[in-house]
Each structure stands twice: as structure tokens, then as C-alpha cells.
């Protein structure tokens, strides 16, 4: 059986390769567009021709929308529009292509808006309702990758910095160009100068700054770094001035350091960190392509525009018909998974025609994860050579695939070098050399006359195996190589049997011969199979995989895996580890606040945290960090949470303590996370019987340990709130090494040192009394209020448990200075701390009243009489609780009026002889007696009892030191006399 083309039109008959693809043997000439070349015509480039540019440019939604917003700002009057646009994608993201489009749009607006792309831009700019006029736009094009700081350039006259070059271009059409340049140069690079310059020009102005970081990196040279502050000041002023000036737009390209393979000098990184927030404040970050545009961009770049819908549908139908064979359905399409089913194949083919959707999925979703692989540029380079080869084969009457698939990259041509140099191997020279050797040895050698797979195709044909195509073994082996280049989702490696069979599936291909091809490839090298092929054994429902190995060292695997780990993945891991390492020791609760999504406010992110308990809150370092000059947003959010700034009502903010990471240490933890994730991928890639597996696992475990250490060290700060003379103030504190704010115990000990908290079980009753007095509440407090103050009032210390406050209040309520009363003012005398009710509002803690002694002369008399009475008691002349007849009164002071109508007074003298109170009954009787005295002179009852004078003598025999507080209080009363005598009891 001989192979035949499918019974539908072949893609090579429907689509015509562009002339530049054929004329350059598939290299497509200069794939990377340069704004400098297009504007200044330093060398002839085809895209400088507006007709060519608009013809090869796919009008994708994001590109059209971006150009439309720029056109609206420049060409639609009296309509508010975005002024600043920041493009920060890495290489190959379409930035230069978009900038060349802006140049064409303002240089030849009539021709531009007459194209398919231009019509879309016009609609986006608002031409349905507002006319778009770009005929008067003044271009200020600063291509920073083609200029040097501090050096003169004929394009910019006398200017040697960005500000000067800006002025020189702005007044390019002015009769006195040099005069205006000198005038504004003398005024300085500030906002008012720029606004005045724009106003003088009085025309729409486009300021386009391309590849700024190239210029900034040149500024870091020792000879030029002195100019960096001035350049920063100019760009800062420019972002503000453009935003405030109607009809002026700024488009700036400044690539993120993680998107640039070479990285940035620290000073350049600082420059970018300085400028980025200003661009965010005055504009928006723009992307001009998205993954869904990928297939259309590639197709338009390689082929002349043609109607492909009907042939794509017919081709898809032919593939579905071939796949209906039961074996294909059960053994291939079903195991491929829900996203690659036979039912969804027609839609997928329509999106990617003339390329197979599996090829586009591999390139756009897996290869592009490698930072060095440029989505459009690298793909065009590979696909152009591939499409040219098969188009040439078809034109010569030889077999060509009905869809260009994963196995159709012609490795015996220069397409192999295009693949290996595309960045998919991240510049790993040993890996490139290894896969070059594998491709030429195990698949097909240069020139197409050797290689294991090439030989297998000849052998299979001689043995009557007809898989409905010319090169089934070569195509399947090529697919295996393509699937082996980078780690796949979930750290898988290589391809499953279903994926390898799908690489040669199609119209006219029967399953049995296709499986024979597979079996021949995976056979042992001794039986003619691929020598570099290795496999992973299936586990459970996970199928085995096949991959071509180049026997890399662990370090090579690791270096390759590092390119697959994104910064976002690393930060996600840092946050996950922080959550697992945090503990609440000492605190009542532990909260972990994740980075909110863009539609969630700060108030919403922190809602639900307010409660009457001590809380340690761990902040997500992906959003909140301190120091390094980038913490303004973090501090603003913290102010909101603590009520320093309005917006988040909170009753118990004072008992909330936050743990926050340091920016620099967070970034270091991020680096350790990348290292750990890379080793994790290496372990997943190695076979279970690999000699290197145990070492890889050990290095992964070591990386995990270092990651945990880095995360704990990153959380260096803790934050709480105090009330000062200036109101609520947030306190930012740093823990000493090696402590971490992820540890509740470390944070609590630091709070104790800050006098913001107390040690466990060390809350002093006297301290609580001082806080009550210092608070000047103007009234007696209830237990509920007192229990709440450590959580709601930042002047009170944090405590670890309510039992500590219960113990302190018990000591106060049973002391000589304070007492607990009920709602009627009657004293409640608790027998234990457990009887203190923390939630009651019906009780009050109040100070006991200190009896005032009588005037000095009266007191001396009573004191003398008391001494005499004591002697009488000791002589046995007086009873235990009574008095002598001569001394006894009526038992109380009387205010009954005398016969003359005036109040008469009487003196009551009660002597309590010195007697033992060790008997609990006797002690209670004496207590009630003393309590009655206190009630008699209670100021609160001044209206009930008219007490004029009081004299007291007390003789107490107690253990040495037990009466010191009593003496201290007595000495506060005027004319009091105290003494301590030795007791011979």
C-alpha cells in the first residue's frame, strides 16, 4: 500500500508562503523589528514600508486596543483618554512591532487607517462618534538602544541627555530650534518646564521612549553614573507633565529585570524601581499580544492572506473520520485527556491550521515557559523553515503532512539549528550539543541519509508495514525529541504512547501499522530501537513516558529546571512555607492574610480579624513587605487596619500584632524557593532506578531546609499600635537574629521587652490599679470593661489569658484599697478568682475610702485616751467588746434637735480590746465592725450621717511587715501618729 494525500485540498495548495520566507530559505530575514531602523532608516528594512507592515500584522484585540487608545489621546479633541503607556514584557512579546505600528500611524495616517489594521484602530479610537486627526502630531522618538548617555549624536544636536534630546526633537520644526532648546534647557528638567514647552508647541505630541533599560544600563558605567539622578528627575517630571497635558501621550518600553536574560545592574534595578510606581500612578501597563492570538500571528507572518475556513473544516473532518476507528479512540484520543478529545479536534484544527493543534499547544504552552524562548520570534524561525520544507516537498509531488505536527520539524535541515538556538534549551550549551547529537544519530542525520529512525522507516517499508505516510518512524522519533526538550506539566518528562501515536495519526492511517512503528522505536537498541530512548514506568493511573536522554549531570538538569520556574511560582512557595512555619505560641489566635485579588479592597482583605483576643497576623509577602524603599503601599494598608487611616472600623485593633517580611530578605527567600522547585523538578524527572536519584533527593531536601530558614529570616518585623500624645501611632519593630516574627513566642517576648505586653502570669494587681487611675475614666469600672481594655486600649498591656486579669482583679477586690460592689453599692467579697465575672456590667470595682482623722488637737486627745484604755484592758478593768460606764455613749452619733431647735451632738467611744482573731468567727465579727465604721464615714453617704469628727486608735499584733501598707495609708492622713513596737507574744 502506498501513501496517498488526504481527499481534501492540501494546505500547500491553499496557502502561499510569503516571498521573504522563500527568498531567505525560511530565515524570514530580520524577525526582530527595530523602531530605530524604521524611524531613522539607518539600514533598509521591509517593515519600514507601511503597506508591508500592515499586511504582515494580525489585528489582534490587544494590539488594536492599544493603538486605538494612543490614537484617541493624540487625535480626538475634548475627550479624556489615557496618557501614559508602559510596555514591560520580555523579548519577543510584540513590543517593537507595536511601536513601529505607532510610528506608521502618526507618520502616514491616511495610508495606515486605510488598511485592515488601521480600520480596527480607528474604531477603537472612537471614530464612530469622534473624528481622529493625527496629521499634526509632533513625534519625539527616543530609541534608547541606539544612543549613549553623555555622548553627542547628530540626530539630537548638542544634547547629551534624555531631557536635551527630548527638547531637540520637540522643537524640530521651530524656526529658532537652538534658541528654544537653550531656553528650556536653562529652565531645568521639571514639570513646569515641560508643560510650558508642550504649551508653546501647541500641537499633539507623541513621546516614545524605546528600550529605556538599555540606556540605564549604560548609565551605570563609572563614567556616566553621575547623570543618573538627572535622568530620573526628567522622567519623573515627564510622567506628570504628560498626564496633565491634553493631546500628549507617552509610550515607554522598560522591560522587567526578570524578563531580561542578562539581568540588571543593582543601580539600574533601583532606577526601574524608582520609575515604575510613577508610571503606574500616571498610566497603565500594556500588553499587545496574548496566547489566543499566537496561531493567527504566526500564520499571517508566514503566509499571504487567504480564506482557509472551508479547507480547515474539511481537513478537520478527515482527521475525525480517521480517528473514529475504535483502536484510535480507545488507545489514543481518550487517554490524551479531556482537552484533546476527538470531539474537540475540529475546533482546535480551525484555530491552528495549517499546523496541528498539538504542535501549537506544545510550543505556546510548554516551550514558552522557558524564559529564553521568545513566543513569536523563536516560533516563526522554526515554523518558517518547517513550512518551507514541506511546501517544497508538496510542490515537487512528494508526500507532505496534511497538518504540520509535532513530528514534522525537518531535523536534517537547518530547522534543527533553529530549534536548538531558539532558547528552548535556555542557552545550555551541553544540552544543545547533546540534543544535536541525539537528533543526528537517533533520528536523521544532516542531509537525510542516515540515523536510526531513518533506517527504521526503510526496514518497516521492506517488511510491508504501511502507516499511510512516507516517514512514520522519523516523524514519531522527532515528536519524542520535541516532547523531551523541556519538563512538561506537573514535572512530567517526555511523551506518552498516546502522544507519540497521535504524532503520526491522520487520514488514511490505520492503527495497527502505527503501533508497529511505535514498537520498533521503543525496542532495545540491539533490536534496532532508539539508543537514547529512556522510559518512566507507569504508576497507578499515570501512564509511562518515553523521552530521549542526553545523560546530563544533575547540575545541568537543575540549570534547565531553573529556567522553568517563574518568579510567581517561587513567591507562591514562599507564602505557602510561611503559613506552614507560623505558630501562635503566646497568642490566642493566628491569622494568615493572603494577597487579595485585584477586585478585593484592603478593607475586605482584613475583614473578620476583629475579636477580643490577642492575634498574630501573618501578612502575605507577595503583597506586603517593609523597607528597601518600596513599602509605602504596605504602610498605608497597615495604617488602615489599625485605624490610623479611616476605612476599616475596629474595636480591638490594639491587640492585633502583624508579622511582616523584609523586602530584601523576601527576595532572597524567593531565590531559595526557585532553587527548591528546580530540584523538585529534577527529582521528578529522574527514573526510580537512576543512580543520581538519591543525590538529587538529598539536594532537594537541603534546598527545602534552606528555603525554610530563608523564609523564617525574611519575617524580621512585627508591628503593633500605641497611643501617644499625637494619637494612634503604628510601631514598626525588628527582631534580633535569629528570631522570626513567624514565631508567636519570639514576638511575645519582644512585646514584653517593649513594655507592650506582660510575661505569662505576671500581671500585677498594683499595675492594673495604676492603669485604672492613670486612665482617668471619671467613674468606677465594671469587670467587663476592665477585661476588654487589654484588647481594645493600646495604653494597656497585652495579656495571654483572661485568667491573669481575673487573678489581678481578685487581689484588688480583696485588698485594703479596692473593693467590688454590686448594683446597690454593697460590697461583694469573692472567695476565689473563679468568682470574678468577666462579662458582668452589674458590678463595679471601686477604691475603698481612707478615713480622715480629726483635727490635730482632737486626735491627740483621743490617742491619749486610747492608750489609757489599752492599759485598762490589760489590767482587766474593761470587757472584750464593750466600754466602761464612764466611757460608753449611746452607740452612735445623734443629730436630733435640742430643745432650742439646734442639732445636738454626742460623742460615741468604742474600745476594742487587743484580742486574738485567729478564730474565723471572731475575725468575721471584727471585720463587720470595721466595715460599719467605714460605712459611717463613707463620703457617698454624707447626706445620711452627720459625722463631725473621728478619732481612731488601732493596735494590731501581726507578723513583721504585714502592716506596712496600713502604715503607708495612715501616714497620708494629716496628724496621724504611727509607731511599731516589739511584740513578745
mmCIF file of C-alpha atoms in Angstrom, residues 134-263:
data_model
loop_
_atom_site.group_PDB
_atom_site.id
_atom_site.type_symbol
_atom_site.label_atom_id
_atom_site.label_comp_id
_atom_site.label_asym_id
_atom_site.label_seq_id
_atom_site.Cartn_x
_atom_site.Cartn_y
_atom_site.Cartn_z
ATOM 1 C CA UNK A 134 -3.254 62.565 13.630
ATOM 2 C CA UNK A 135 -1.935 64.879 10.905
ATOM 3 C CA UNK A 136 -0.454 67.423 13.336
ATOM 4 C CA UNK A 137 1.269 65.066 15.771
ATOM 5 C CA UNK A 138 4.832 66.016 16.728
ATOM 6 C CA UNK A 139 6.926 62.844 17.209
ATOM 7 C CA UNK A 140 9.581 62.745 19.920
ATOM 8 C CA UNK A 141 11.178 59.331 19.372
ATOM 9 C CA UNK A 142 13.946 58.352 21.784
ATOM 10 C CA UNK A 143 15.342 54.958 20.795
ATOM 11 C CA UNK A 144 17.484 54.328 23.852
ATOM 12 C CA UNK A 145 19.124 51.204 22.447
ATOM 13 C CA UNK A 146 20.794 53.379 19.787
ATOM 14 C CA UNK A 147 22.139 56.253 21.911
ATOM 15 C CA UNK A 148 24.731 56.679 24.645
ATOM 16 C CA UNK A 149 24.459 58.858 27.762
ATOM 17 C CA UNK A 150 26.789 61.830 27.818
ATOM 18 C CA UNK A 151 27.671 61.478 24.128
ATOM 19 C CA UNK A 152 26.631 63.717 21.253
ATOM 20 C CA UNK A 153 24.648 62.279 18.347
ATOM 21 C CA UNK A 154 23.894 64.068 15.040
ATOM 22 C CA UNK A 155 20.215 63.189 15.468
ATOM 23 C CA UNK A 156 19.979 65.235 18.663
ATOM 24 C CA UNK A 157 22.137 68.282 18.040
ATOM 25 C CA UNK A 158 24.037 69.454 21.127
ATOM 26 C CA UNK A 159 22.029 67.308 23.564
ATOM 27 C CA UNK A 160 23.739 64.567 25.586
ATOM 28 C CA UNK A 161 20.952 63.526 27.987
ATOM 29 C CA UNK A 162 17.323 62.493 27.623
ATOM 30 C CA UNK A 163 15.935 65.908 28.534
ATOM 31 C CA UNK A 164 18.074 67.667 25.963
ATOM 32 C CA UNK A 165 17.304 65.143 23.252
ATOM 33 C CA UNK A 166 13.610 65.459 24.072
ATOM 34 C CA UNK A 167 13.758 69.252 23.611
ATOM 35 C CA UNK A 168 15.746 68.989 20.388
ATOM 36 C CA UNK A 169 13.130 66.709 18.819
ATOM 37 C CA UNK A 170 10.171 68.622 20.257
ATOM 38 C CA UNK A 171 11.231 71.829 18.506
ATOM 39 C CA UNK A 172 12.444 70.122 15.312
ATOM 40 C CA UNK A 173 10.078 72.241 13.182
ATOM 41 C CA UNK A 174 10.707 75.540 15.016
ATOM 42 C CA UNK A 175 12.484 78.314 13.163
ATOM 43 C CA UNK A 176 14.708 79.009 16.172
ATOM 44 C CA UNK A 177 15.306 75.425 17.220
ATOM 45 C CA UNK A 178 18.585 76.146 19.006
ATOM 46 C CA UNK A 179 17.151 79.126 20.819
ATOM 47 C CA UNK A 180 14.165 77.208 22.144
ATOM 48 C CA UNK A 181 16.461 74.321 23.136
ATOM 49 C CA UNK A 182 18.729 76.629 25.122
ATOM 50 C CA UNK A 183 15.804 78.485 26.697
ATOM 51 C CA UNK A 184 14.139 75.404 28.133
ATOM 52 C CA UNK A 185 17.433 73.721 28.981
ATOM 53 C CA UNK A 186 18.220 76.688 31.220
ATOM 54 C CA UNK A 187 14.880 76.295 32.989
ATOM 55 C CA UNK A 188 15.720 72.728 34.057
ATOM 56 C CA UNK A 189 14.035 69.366 33.650
ATOM 57 C CA UNK A 190 10.976 69.904 35.824
ATOM 58 C CA UNK A 191 7.251 69.594 35.341
ATOM 59 C CA UNK A 192 6.573 73.290 34.780
ATOM 60 C CA UNK A 193 9.301 73.478 32.140
ATOM 61 C CA UNK A 194 7.859 70.536 30.243
ATOM 62 C CA UNK A 195 4.319 71.899 30.463
ATOM 63 C CA UNK A 196 5.495 75.252 29.129
ATOM 64 C CA UNK A 197 7.293 73.529 26.250
ATOM 65 C CA UNK A 198 4.217 71.498 25.350
ATOM 66 C CA UNK A 199 2.072 74.615 25.511
ATOM 67 C CA UNK A 200 4.421 76.504 23.196
ATOM 68 C CA UNK A 201 4.391 73.737 20.615
ATOM 69 C CA UNK A 202 0.572 73.763 20.818
ATOM 70 C CA UNK A 203 0.202 70.521 18.858
ATOM 71 C CA UNK A 204 -0.398 66.914 19.796
ATOM 72 C CA UNK A 205 2.885 65.316 20.900
ATOM 73 C CA UNK A 206 3.858 61.650 20.983
ATOM 74 C CA UNK A 207 6.795 60.907 23.271
ATOM 75 C CA UNK A 208 8.012 57.393 22.533
ATOM 76 C CA UNK A 209 10.896 56.027 24.636
ATOM 77 C CA UNK A 210 12.062 52.589 23.497
ATOM 78 C CA UNK A 211 14.344 50.164 25.406
ATOM 79 C CA UNK A 212 14.955 52.553 28.302
ATOM 80 C CA UNK A 213 16.771 49.910 30.341
ATOM 81 C CA UNK A 214 19.478 49.612 27.679
ATOM 82 C CA UNK A 215 20.195 53.303 28.246
ATOM 83 C CA UNK A 216 20.013 52.924 32.036
ATOM 84 C CA UNK A 217 22.480 50.027 31.966
ATOM 85 C CA UNK A 218 24.869 52.307 30.060
ATOM 86 C CA UNK A 219 24.321 54.918 32.786
ATOM 87 C CA UNK A 220 25.666 52.500 35.410
ATOM 88 C CA UNK A 221 29.128 52.769 33.887
ATOM 89 C CA UNK A 222 31.508 54.628 36.177
ATOM 90 C CA UNK A 223 31.984 57.367 33.601
ATOM 91 C CA UNK A 224 28.247 58.045 33.252
ATOM 92 C CA UNK A 225 26.584 57.157 36.555
ATOM 93 C CA UNK A 226 26.731 60.749 37.744
ATOM 94 C CA UNK A 227 24.000 61.555 35.241
ATOM 95 C CA UNK A 228 21.525 59.035 36.630
ATOM 96 C CA UNK A 229 19.793 61.362 39.171
ATOM 97 C CA UNK A 230 19.164 63.941 36.459
ATOM 98 C CA UNK A 231 17.684 61.327 34.108
ATOM 99 C CA UNK A 232 15.437 60.070 36.912
ATOM 100 C CA UNK A 233 14.242 63.588 37.644
ATOM 101 C CA UNK A 234 13.423 64.218 33.983
ATOM 102 C CA UNK A 235 11.438 61.009 33.554
ATOM 103 C CA UNK A 236 9.572 61.613 36.806
ATOM 104 C CA UNK A 237 8.610 65.116 35.665
ATOM 105 C CA UNK A 238 7.714 63.826 32.206
ATOM 106 C CA UNK A 239 5.192 61.266 33.511
ATOM 107 C CA UNK A 240 3.419 64.006 35.487
ATOM 108 C CA UNK A 241 3.555 66.622 32.774
ATOM 109 C CA UNK A 242 2.226 64.291 30.061
ATOM 110 C CA UNK A 243 -0.663 63.195 32.254
ATOM 111 C CA UNK A 244 -1.692 66.831 32.821
ATOM 112 C CA UNK A 245 -1.267 67.996 29.226
ATOM 113 C CA UNK A 246 -4.166 67.253 26.792
ATOM 114 C CA UNK A 247 -3.142 65.766 23.460
ATOM 115 C CA UNK A 248 0.215 64.493 24.725
ATOM 116 C CA UNK A 249 0.935 60.762 25.015
ATOM 117 C CA UNK A 250 3.913 58.902 26.456
ATOM 118 C CA UNK A 251 4.736 55.346 25.378
ATOM 119 C CA UNK A 252 7.660 53.864 27.280
ATOM 120 C CA UNK A 253 9.306 50.447 26.987
ATOM 121 C CA UNK A 254 11.048 49.363 30.182
ATOM 122 C CA UNK A 255 11.493 45.612 30.495
ATOM 123 C CA UNK A 256 11.322 43.935 33.920
ATOM 124 C CA UNK A 257 14.645 42.519 35.098
ATOM 125 C CA UNK A 258 13.220 39.003 35.380
ATOM 126 C CA UNK A 259 12.201 39.231 31.714
ATOM 127 C CA UNK A 260 15.709 40.144 30.575
ATOM 128 C CA UNK A 261 18.119 37.233 30.241
ATOM 129 C CA UNK A 262 21.184 39.301 31.137
ATOM 130 C CA UNK A 263 19.672 40.786 34.290
#
